[in-house]
Structures are given as structure tokens and as C-alpha cells.
Tab-separated table of C-alpha atoms and ligand atoms in Angstrom:
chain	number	residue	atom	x	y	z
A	1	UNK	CA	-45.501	21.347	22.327
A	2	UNK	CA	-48.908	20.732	20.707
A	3	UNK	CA	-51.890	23.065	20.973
A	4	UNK	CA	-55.501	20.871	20.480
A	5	UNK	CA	-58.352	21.874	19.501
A	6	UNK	CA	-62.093	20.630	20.081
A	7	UNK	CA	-64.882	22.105	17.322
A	8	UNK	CA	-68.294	22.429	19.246
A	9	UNK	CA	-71.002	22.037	16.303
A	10	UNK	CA	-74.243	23.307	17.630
A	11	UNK	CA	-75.815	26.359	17.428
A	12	UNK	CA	-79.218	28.045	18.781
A	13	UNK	CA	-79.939	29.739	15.013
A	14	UNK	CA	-77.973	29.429	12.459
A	15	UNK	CA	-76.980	32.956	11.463
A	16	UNK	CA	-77.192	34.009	7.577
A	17	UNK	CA	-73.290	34.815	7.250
A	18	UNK	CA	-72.164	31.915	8.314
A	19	UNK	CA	-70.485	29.131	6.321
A	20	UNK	CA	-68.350	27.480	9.621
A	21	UNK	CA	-69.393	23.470	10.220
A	22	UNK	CA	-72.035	24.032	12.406
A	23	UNK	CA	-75.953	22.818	13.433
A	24	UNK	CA	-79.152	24.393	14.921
A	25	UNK	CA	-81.622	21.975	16.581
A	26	UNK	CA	-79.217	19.052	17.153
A	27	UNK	CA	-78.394	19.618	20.849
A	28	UNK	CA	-80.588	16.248	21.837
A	29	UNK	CA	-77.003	15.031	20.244
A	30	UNK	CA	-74.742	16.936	22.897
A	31	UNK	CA	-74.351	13.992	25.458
A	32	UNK	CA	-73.506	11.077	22.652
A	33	UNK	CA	-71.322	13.762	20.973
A	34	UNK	CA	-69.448	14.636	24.597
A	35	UNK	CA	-68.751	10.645	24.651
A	36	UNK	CA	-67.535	10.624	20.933
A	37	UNK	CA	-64.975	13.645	21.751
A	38	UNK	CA	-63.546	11.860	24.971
A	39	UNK	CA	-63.087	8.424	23.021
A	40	UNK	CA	-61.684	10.171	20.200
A	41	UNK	CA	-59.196	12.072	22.603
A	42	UNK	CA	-58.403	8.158	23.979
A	43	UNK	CA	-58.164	6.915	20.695
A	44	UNK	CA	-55.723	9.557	18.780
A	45	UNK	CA	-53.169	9.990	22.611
A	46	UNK	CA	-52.466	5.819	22.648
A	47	UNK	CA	-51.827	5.856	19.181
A	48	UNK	CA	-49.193	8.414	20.100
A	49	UNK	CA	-45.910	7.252	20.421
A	50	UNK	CA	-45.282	8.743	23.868
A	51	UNK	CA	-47.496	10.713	25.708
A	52	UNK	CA	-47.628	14.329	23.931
A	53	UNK	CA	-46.882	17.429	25.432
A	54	UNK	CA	-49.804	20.201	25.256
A	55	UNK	CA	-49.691	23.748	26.340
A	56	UNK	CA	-52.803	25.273	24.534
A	57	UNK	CA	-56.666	23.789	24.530
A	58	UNK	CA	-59.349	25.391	22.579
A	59	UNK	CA	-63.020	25.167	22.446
A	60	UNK	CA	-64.324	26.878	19.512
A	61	UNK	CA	-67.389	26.534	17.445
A	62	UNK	CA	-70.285	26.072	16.742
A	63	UNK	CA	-71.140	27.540	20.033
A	64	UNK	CA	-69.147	25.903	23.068
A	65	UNK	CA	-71.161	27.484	25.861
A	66	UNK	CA	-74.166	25.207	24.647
A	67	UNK	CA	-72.183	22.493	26.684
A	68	UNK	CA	-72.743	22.283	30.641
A	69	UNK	CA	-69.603	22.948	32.609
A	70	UNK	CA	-70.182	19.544	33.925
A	71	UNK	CA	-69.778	17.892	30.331
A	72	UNK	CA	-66.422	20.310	30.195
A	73	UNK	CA	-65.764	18.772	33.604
A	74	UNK	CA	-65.938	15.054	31.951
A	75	UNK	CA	-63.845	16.598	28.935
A	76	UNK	CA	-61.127	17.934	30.884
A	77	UNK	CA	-61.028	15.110	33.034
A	78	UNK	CA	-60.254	12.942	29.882
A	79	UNK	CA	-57.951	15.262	28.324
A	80	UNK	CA	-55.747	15.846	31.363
A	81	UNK	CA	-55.641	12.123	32.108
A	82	UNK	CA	-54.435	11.231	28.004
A	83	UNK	CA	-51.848	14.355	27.824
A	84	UNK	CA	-49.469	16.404	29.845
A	85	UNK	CA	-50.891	19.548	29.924
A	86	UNK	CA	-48.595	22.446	31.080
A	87	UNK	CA	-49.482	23.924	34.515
A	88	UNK	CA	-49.731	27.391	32.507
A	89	UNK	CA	-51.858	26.176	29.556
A	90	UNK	CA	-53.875	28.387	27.678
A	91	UNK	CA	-57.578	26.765	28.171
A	92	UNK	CA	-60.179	29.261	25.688
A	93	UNK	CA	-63.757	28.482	25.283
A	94	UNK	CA	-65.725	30.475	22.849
A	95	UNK	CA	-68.707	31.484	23.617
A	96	UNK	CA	-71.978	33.765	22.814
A	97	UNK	CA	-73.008	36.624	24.752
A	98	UNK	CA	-76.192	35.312	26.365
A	99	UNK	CA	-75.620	31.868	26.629
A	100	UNK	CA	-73.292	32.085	29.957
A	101	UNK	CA	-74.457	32.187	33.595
A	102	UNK	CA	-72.555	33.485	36.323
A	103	UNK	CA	-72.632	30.065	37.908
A	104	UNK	CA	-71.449	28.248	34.815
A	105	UNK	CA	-68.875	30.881	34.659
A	106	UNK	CA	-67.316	30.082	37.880
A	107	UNK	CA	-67.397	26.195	37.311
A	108	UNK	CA	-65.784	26.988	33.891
A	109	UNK	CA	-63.309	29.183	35.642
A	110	UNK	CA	-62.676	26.403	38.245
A	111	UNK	CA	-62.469	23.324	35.821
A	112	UNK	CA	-59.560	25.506	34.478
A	113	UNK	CA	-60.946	27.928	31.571
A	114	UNK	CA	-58.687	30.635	31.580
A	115	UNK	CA	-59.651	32.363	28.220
A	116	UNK	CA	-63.072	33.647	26.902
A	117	UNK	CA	-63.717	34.390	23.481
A	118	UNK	CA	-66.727	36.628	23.011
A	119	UNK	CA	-68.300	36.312	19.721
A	120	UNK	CA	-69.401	40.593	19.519
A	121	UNK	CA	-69.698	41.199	15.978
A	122	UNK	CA	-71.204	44.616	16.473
A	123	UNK	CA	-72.658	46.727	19.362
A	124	UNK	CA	-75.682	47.993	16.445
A	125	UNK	CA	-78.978	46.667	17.459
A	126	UNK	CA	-80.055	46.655	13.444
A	127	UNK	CA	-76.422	45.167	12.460
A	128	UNK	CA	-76.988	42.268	15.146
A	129	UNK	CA	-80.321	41.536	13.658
A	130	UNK	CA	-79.022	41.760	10.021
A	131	UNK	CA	-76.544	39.062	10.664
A	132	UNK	CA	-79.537	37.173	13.072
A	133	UNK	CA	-77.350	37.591	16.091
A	134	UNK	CA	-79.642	35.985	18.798
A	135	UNK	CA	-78.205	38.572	21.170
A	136	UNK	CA	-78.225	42.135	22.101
A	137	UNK	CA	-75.230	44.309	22.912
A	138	UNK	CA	-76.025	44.606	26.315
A	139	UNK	CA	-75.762	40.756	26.635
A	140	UNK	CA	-72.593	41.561	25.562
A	141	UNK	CA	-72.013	43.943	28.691
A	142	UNK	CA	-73.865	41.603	30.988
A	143	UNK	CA	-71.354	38.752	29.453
A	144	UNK	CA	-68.289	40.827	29.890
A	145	UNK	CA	-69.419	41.823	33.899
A	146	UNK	CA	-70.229	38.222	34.703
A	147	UNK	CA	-67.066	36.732	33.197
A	148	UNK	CA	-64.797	39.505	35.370
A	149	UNK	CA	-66.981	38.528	38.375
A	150	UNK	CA	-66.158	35.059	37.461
A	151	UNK	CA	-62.708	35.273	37.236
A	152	UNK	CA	-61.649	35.601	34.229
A	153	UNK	CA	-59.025	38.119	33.544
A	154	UNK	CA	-58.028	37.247	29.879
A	155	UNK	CA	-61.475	38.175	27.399
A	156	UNK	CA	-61.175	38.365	23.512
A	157	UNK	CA	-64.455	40.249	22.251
A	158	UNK	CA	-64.962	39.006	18.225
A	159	UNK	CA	-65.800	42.232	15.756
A	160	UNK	CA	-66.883	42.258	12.101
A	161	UNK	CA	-66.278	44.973	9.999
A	162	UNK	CA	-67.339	45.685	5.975
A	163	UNK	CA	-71.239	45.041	6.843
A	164	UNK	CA	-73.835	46.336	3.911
A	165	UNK	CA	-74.827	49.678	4.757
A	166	UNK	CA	-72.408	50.055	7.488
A	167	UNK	CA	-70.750	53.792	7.720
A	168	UNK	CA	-67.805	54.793	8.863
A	169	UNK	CA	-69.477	56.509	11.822
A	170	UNK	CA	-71.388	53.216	12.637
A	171	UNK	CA	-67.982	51.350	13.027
A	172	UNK	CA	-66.268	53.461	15.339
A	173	UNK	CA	-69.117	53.742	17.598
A	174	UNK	CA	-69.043	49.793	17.921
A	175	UNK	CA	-65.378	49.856	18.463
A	176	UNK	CA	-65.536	52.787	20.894
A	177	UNK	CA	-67.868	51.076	22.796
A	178	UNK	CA	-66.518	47.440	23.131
A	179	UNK	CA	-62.906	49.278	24.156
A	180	UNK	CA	-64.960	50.682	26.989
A	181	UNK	CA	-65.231	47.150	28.225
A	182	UNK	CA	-61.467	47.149	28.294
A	183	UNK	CA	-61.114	44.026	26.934
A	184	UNK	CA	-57.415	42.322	27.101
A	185	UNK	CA	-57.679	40.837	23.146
A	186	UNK	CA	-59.906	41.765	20.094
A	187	UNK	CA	-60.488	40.061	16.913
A	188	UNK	CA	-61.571	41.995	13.932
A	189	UNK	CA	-62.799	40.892	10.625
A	190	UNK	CA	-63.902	42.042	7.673
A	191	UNK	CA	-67.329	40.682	6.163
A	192	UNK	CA	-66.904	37.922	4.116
A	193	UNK	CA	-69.911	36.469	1.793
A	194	UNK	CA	-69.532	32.614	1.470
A	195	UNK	CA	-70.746	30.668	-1.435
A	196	UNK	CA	-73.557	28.776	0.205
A	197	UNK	CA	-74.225	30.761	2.881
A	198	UNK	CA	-77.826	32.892	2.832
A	199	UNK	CA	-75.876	36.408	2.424
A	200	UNK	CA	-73.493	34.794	-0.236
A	201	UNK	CA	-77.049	34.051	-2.125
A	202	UNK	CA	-78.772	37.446	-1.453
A	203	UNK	CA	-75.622	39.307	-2.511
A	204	UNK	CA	-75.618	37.806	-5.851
A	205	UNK	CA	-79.204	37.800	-6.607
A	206	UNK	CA	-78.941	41.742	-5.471
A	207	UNK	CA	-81.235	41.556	-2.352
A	208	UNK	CA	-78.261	42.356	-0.039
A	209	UNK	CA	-75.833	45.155	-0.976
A	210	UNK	CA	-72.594	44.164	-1.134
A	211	UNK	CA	-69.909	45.889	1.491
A	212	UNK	CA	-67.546	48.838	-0.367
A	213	UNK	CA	-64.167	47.547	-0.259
A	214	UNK	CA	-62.495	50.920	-0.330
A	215	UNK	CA	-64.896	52.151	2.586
A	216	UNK	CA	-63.925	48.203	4.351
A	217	UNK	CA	-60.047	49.677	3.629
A	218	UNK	CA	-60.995	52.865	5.666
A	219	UNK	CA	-61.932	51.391	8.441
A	220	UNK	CA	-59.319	48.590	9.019
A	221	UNK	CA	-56.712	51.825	8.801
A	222	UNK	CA	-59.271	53.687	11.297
A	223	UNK	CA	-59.258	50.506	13.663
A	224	UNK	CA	-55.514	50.000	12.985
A	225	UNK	CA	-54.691	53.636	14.285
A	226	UNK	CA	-57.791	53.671	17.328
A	227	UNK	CA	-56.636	50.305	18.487
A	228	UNK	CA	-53.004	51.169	18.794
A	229	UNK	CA	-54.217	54.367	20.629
A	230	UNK	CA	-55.786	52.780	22.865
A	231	UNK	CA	-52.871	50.347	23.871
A	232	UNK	CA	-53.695	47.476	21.877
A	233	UNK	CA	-50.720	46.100	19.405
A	234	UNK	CA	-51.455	44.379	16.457
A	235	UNK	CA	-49.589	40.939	16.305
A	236	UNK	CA	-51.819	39.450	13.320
A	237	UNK	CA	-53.634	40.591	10.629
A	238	UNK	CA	-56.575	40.500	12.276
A	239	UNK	CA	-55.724	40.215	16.210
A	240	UNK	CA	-54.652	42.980	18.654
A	241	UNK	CA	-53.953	42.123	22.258
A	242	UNK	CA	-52.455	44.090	25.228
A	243	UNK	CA	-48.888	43.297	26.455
A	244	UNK	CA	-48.605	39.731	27.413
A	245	UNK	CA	-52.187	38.656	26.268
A	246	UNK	CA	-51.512	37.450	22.371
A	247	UNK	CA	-53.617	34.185	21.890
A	248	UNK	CA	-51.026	31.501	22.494
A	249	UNK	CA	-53.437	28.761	20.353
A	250	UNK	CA	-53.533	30.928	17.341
A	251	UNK	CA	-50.319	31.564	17.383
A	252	UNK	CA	-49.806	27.659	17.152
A	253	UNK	CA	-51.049	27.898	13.977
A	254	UNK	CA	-49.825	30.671	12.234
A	255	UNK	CA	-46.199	29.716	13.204
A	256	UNK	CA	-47.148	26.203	11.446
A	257	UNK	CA	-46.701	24.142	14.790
A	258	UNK	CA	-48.328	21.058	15.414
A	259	UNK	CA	-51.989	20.466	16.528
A	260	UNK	CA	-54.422	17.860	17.550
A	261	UNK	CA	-57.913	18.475	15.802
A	262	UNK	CA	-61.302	16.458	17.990
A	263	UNK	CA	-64.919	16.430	16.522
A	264	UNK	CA	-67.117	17.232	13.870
A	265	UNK	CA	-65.189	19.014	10.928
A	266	UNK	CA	-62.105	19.159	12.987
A	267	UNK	CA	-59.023	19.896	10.932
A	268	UNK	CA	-55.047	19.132	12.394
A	269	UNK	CA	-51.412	18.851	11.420
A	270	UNK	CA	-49.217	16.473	13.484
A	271	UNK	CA	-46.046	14.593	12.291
A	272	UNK	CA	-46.493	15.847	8.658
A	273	UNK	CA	-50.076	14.885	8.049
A	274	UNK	CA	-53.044	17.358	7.684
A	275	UNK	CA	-56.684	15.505	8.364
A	276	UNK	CA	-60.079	16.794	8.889
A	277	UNK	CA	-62.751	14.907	10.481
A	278	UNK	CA	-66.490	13.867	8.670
A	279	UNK	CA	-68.053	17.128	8.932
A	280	UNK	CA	-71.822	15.591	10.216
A	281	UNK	CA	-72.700	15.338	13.912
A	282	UNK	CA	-74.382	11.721	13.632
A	283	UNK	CA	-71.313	10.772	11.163
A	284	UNK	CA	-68.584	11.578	12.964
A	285	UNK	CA	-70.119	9.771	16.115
A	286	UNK	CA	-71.027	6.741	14.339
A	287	UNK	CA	-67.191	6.801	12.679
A	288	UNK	CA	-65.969	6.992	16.328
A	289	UNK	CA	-67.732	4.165	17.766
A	290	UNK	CA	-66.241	2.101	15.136
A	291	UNK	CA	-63.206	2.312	17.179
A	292	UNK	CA	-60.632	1.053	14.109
A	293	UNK	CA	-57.368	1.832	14.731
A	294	UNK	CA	-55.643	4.222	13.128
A	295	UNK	CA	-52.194	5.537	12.477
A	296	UNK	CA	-51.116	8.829	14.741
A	297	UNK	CA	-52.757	11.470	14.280
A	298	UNK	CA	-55.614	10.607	12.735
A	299	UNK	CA	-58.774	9.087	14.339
A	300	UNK	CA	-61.635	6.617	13.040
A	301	UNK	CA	-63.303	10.137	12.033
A	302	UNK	CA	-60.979	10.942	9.534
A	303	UNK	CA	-62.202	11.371	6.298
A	304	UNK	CA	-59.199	13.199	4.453
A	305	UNK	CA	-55.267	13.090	5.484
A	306	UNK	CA	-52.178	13.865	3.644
A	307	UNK	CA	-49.000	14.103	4.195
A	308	UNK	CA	-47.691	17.371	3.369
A	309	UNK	CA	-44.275	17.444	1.066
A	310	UNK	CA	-41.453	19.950	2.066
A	311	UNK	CA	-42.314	22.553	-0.410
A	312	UNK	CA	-46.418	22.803	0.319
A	313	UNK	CA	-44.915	23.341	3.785
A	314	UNK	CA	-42.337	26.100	2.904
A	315	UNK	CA	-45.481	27.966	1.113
A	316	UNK	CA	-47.948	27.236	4.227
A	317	UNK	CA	-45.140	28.691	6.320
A	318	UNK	CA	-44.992	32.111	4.456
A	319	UNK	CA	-49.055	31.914	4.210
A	320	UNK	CA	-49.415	32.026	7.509
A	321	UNK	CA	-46.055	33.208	9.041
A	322	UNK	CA	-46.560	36.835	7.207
A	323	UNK	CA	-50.157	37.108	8.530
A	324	UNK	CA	-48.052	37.809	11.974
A	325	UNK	CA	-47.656	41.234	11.519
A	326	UNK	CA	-44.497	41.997	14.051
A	327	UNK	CA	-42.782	38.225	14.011
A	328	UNK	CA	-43.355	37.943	10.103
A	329	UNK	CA	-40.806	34.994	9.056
A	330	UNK	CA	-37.453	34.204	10.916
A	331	UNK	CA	-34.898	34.426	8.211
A	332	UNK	CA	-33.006	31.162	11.072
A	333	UNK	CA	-36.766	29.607	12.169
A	334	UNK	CA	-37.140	29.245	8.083
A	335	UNK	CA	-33.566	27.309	8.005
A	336	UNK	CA	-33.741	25.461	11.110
A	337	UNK	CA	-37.160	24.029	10.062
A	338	UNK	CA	-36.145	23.234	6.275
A	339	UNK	CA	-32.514	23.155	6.278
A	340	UNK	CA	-32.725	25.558	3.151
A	341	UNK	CA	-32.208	29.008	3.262
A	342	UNK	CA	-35.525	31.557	3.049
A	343	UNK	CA	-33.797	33.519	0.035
A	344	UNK	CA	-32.861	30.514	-2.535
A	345	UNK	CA	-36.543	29.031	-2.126
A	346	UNK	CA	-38.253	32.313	-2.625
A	347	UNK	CA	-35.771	34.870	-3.424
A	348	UNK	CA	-37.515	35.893	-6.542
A	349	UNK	CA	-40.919	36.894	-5.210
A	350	UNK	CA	-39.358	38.494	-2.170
A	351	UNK	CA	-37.476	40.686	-3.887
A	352	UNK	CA	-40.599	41.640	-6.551
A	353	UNK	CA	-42.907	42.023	-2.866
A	354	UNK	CA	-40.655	43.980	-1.647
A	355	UNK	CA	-39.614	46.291	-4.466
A	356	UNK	CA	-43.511	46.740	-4.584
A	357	UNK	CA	-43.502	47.881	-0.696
A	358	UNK	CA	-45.881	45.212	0.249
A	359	UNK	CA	-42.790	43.172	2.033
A	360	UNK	CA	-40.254	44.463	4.389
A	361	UNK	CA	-37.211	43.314	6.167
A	362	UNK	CA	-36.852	43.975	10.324
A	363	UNK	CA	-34.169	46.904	10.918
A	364	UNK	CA	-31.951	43.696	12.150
A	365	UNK	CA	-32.293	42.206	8.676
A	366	UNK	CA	-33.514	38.545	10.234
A	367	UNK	CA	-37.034	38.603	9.716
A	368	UNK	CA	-39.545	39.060	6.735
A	369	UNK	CA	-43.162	40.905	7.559
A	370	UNK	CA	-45.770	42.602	5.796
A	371	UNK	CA	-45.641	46.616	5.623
A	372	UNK	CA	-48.425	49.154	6.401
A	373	UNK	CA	-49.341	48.991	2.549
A	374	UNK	CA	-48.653	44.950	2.409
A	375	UNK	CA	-51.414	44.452	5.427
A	376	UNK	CA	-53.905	45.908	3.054
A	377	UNK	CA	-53.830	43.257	0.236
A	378	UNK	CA	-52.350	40.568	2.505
A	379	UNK	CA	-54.374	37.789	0.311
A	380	UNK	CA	-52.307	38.946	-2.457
A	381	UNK	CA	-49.062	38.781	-0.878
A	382	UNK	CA	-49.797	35.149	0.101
A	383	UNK	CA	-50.802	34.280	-3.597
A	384	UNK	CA	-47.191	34.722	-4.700
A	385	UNK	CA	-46.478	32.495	-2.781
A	386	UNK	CA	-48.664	29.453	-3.420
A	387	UNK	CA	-48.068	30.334	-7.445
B	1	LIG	S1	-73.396	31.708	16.364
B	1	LIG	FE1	-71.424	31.774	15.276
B	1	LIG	S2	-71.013	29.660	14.637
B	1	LIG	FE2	-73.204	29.780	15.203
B	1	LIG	S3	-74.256	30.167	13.278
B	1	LIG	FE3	-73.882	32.172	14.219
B	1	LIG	S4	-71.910	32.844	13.363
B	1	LIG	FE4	-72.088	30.645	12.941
């Protein structure tokens, strides 16, 4: 099964801690770009050798909800006529608080949007304005009302943790308050200041303070303990959904399955090969119009592709595999994929990670995972891997 996924590159303002592939003041470019994504879809499912099974579509960004539901409508129309899509995919738009109406909420809903991703980040009036949030937490309650109205009954709500000058205090009231919208997913993250990005700049030339890792490692514990209090079970490092409600796209990508990248900056892995797409707007339409062919998966937008040998793949797999907190690595997935067994490729640094208590085995024996300790300094777990 193959998960795709469509990168939305406009935004309103372009917010100072951000360092994702994405525009403010392009959307005159929205309807050529709409075009590009649907010939690109064309393009990349005839080069296909068969027409590809899909079970997961997501729309992140950028901001998506800068798109009409009628251009979704001409999207959807294109995707579902190039691949099968399951009758119970997973179809996720991400989207702002205060960029939504009800009305384009129930087209959304009808055109077969079954996920919303709420990009949060705090419920703080002065932390929203820090990181130039164009919205207001109670766009983020109107948001959350409209899209139950609406229909949708499966809403992630996006939260960012480690600000400068956040407290302790500060945090929990923004994570008490966004469980009071009883959401069924939430996404946490802590701070991170980019090289490039305006915060990454201020930090380093002292105007910004930077965040206090050991108060960051307080709260993650805090939110680790609140969240499973409140019902929510961590599945991934940074994801905690209620029974049944686990994103189904990330998880494509964390378990190192295949999936079809379209747009601007759009990165995939399919049969072997990872790509990504010319990161500008005007460059990655112009590329598309070209209309060369190209060898499956890539599309006349791709600027970089390789194909990935057997060992970069065993170390992706533990990368990413051990970020899923509960699964962690299947000690027969790990065979059946590589036809080697989990222990002679990486039987010394297991046994260090473990004999460190930052790697445990299940009860059953048959699967590897982080422990409580190992969650903490998961980027250094993953190191010893890549060498
Ligand atoms: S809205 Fe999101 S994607 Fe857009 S600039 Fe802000 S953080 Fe980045």
C-alpha cells in the first residue's frame, strides 16, 4: 500500500521559527500550481507499472486551507481517477486555525477529508505572537467547534513546547486547555531553532533567549504523564492519539513504507529511490510543464533521487522504527524485509544501548523500543546507528 503526500507551499506570514519549504505572498500562483500538482499526479501513476494501491493522502504544508475546497475537489478528482484509493483511506489536510469556514469545512468533509490537523502551537496570546502566529487561541476553539459541526470526528491539534521564557506553569495551562477540546490526536514538539530561520539568527546574536533544555526535559515528562492521564497513549516520540486514532500516514513513514511525494519541495521513497522535488513554486511548475518522462517514481520536478543501498536502509529503519515508542522494531519485520537477522547487523550497539537503559526488549523478546530514559535522548540513540 502507498501513502502520498501533497506539500501546499503558501503561507499568509511567514512565521520567524520556521525553516519548512514554504512562501508568503505567492497565492496569485495557487491556480497554475493546482494544475502542476494534478499533471504531476498523471505523470508519476502512468509511469507506474500497474496502477498503485493507496490507503493514506496527506495535505500538509505550507498552509493547505489556503486552497478552495473546489481546487481540492479538482485534486481529488485527479487523484482518485490515477490510483485505487481504499474505501477507508485516511484523507488529512492541515490546516490553520482561522483560515477555515464552516462552509469550506463541509465541502472538505464531503469531497472526502476525514482528518484535520490543527496547527495550535500554544493557547498563550504573547507565545502566539512571539512565534507571529496570525491567530488567536480562540480561533483555535472556533476551528475546533466548526470542524465537529462539520463532521469531522478525527482532529490532531499541533503543540510546541521549549519556547524562550516559557515556564513550566505556562505549558500546562496550554495543554490543559487544548485537552478540554478533547481532541482525538496531539502532536507535541519541542522548539527547535533552524539555521536560517529569524529565531535561529536572534538566538545566536543573543536577542532571543535560548529554551533550557533541562526545563524542555521537564515538561515532555510532565506532558508524557498528563497525556497518558488523560487517555491519550503515546505511539511516537512525539504523537499521542486515543484508541484507534494513531495517524495512519505517519505511520507510513516511520515503519519505512513506500510513499508518493507531489509539489514544491516534496520528498518520497518508492521502489528503492528517495527524490525530492525543486523546492521553488515558479520552478517546480515550470519543471512540470516540461512534461519529460521520467522513470517511476520520480517526476519532471525532480531535482535529487537515489537509490538507497541495503545497509542506508537497515539504519533508516532503526532511525525511524525506534521513534515508535510501543511497536519499536520487529525482531521478524527486520528479517522479512532484509533477509538478515536484526542482531548480526547491529548486535554490537544494541547490546551497548541497552546495557545503558536507553534500549529495551518487549516482555515477548520480538521487538526492540526505546525506554522511559531512551525517549529522552532519542537523537542519540539514532546516532549509533547511522555511525
Ligand atoms: S504557518 Fe506553519 S508553515 Fe506557515 S510559516 Fe508559519 S509555521 Fe511555517
Amino acid at each position: 500500500m502507498y501513502s502520498l503526500y501533497f506539500h501546499i507551499p503558501f503561507c499568509v506570514h511567514r512565521c520567524a521559527y520556521c525553516d519548512f519549504n514554504t512562501y508568503a505572498g505567492q497565492e496569485n500562483l495557487i491556480p497554475d500550481y493546482v494544475e502542476a500538482l494534478c499533471s504531476e499526479v498523471h505523470q508519476v501513476a502512468v509511469s507506474a507499472a500497474r496502477r498503485l494501491p493507496v490507503h493514506t493522502i496527506f495535505f500538509g504544508g505550507g498552509t493547505p486551507s489556503l486552497l478552495s475546497a473546489a481546487q481540492y475537489g479538482t485534486l481529488l478528482r485527479t487523484v482518485r481517477g490515477s490510483f485505487d484509493i481504499s474505501a477507508e483511506a485516511e484523507v488529512s489536510l492541515e490546516a490553520n486555525p482561522g483560515t477555515l469556514s464552516r462552509e469550506a469545512l463541509i465541502d472538505l468533509r464531503r469531497l472526502g477529508f476525514n482528518r484535520l490537523s490543527l496547527g495550535v502551537q500554544s493557547a498563550h496570546p504573547q507565545e502566539l505572537l512571539m512565534l507571529e502566529r496570525i491567530h488567536g487561541y480562540f480561533d483555535v476553539i472556533e476551528a475546533v467547534r466548526t470542524a465537529r459541526q462539520s463532521g469531522f470526528g478525527n482532529l490532531n491539534l499541533d503543540l510546541i513546547f521549549g519556547l524562550p521564557e516559557q515556564t513550566l506553569g505556562r505549558w500546562q495551562r496550554s495543554v490543559e486547555l487544548v485537552l478540554g477540546l478533547h481532541p482525538e490526536h496531539l502532536s507535541v514538539y519541542a522548539l527547535t531553532l533552524e539555521h536560517g530561520t529569524p529565531f535561529g539568527r536572534w538566538a545566536r546574536a543573543g536577542l532571543l533567549p535560548t529554551p533550557d533544555p533541562d526545563l524542555a526535559a521537564d515538561m515532555y515528562e510532565w506532558t508524557e504523564m498528563r497525556l497518558a492521564q488523560a487517555g491519550y497513549g503515546q505511539y511516537e516520540i512525539s504523537s499521542w492519539a486515543k484508541p484507534g486514532n494513531q495517524c495512519r500516514h505517519n505511520l507510513q513513514y516511520w515503519r519505512g513504507r513506500p510513499y508518493l511525494g507531489f509539489g514544491a519541495g516534496a520528498h518520497g521513497y518508492a521502489a528503492g529511490v528517495r527524490y525530492s522535488n525543486a523546492l521553488r513554486i515558479k520552478t517546480y511548475i515550470e519543471h512540470i510543464r516540461e512534461k519529460r518522462e521520467c522513470r517511476f517514481p520520480l517526476s519532471p520536478a525532480a531535482v535529487d533521487s537515489h537509490a538507497i543501498p541495503p545497509f542506508i536502509e537497515m539504519q533508516e529503519t532503526m532511525m525511524t522504527g525506534l521513534r515508535l515508542t510501543r511497536e519499536g522494531i520487529g525482531v521478524e519485520e527486520f528479517h522479512d524485509r532484509f533477509g538478515l537477522d536484526l542482531m548480526d547487523v547491529f548486535g554490537k550497539e544494541i547490546i551497548e544501548l541497552v546495557r545503558l537503559g536507553l534500549l529495551e526488549w518487549t516482555k515477548a523478546g520480538d521487538s526492540l523500543r526505546l525506554t522511559d530514559r531512551g525517549r529522552m535522548v532519542g537523537n542519540q540513540v539514532f546516532m549509533r546507528f547511522v555511525g
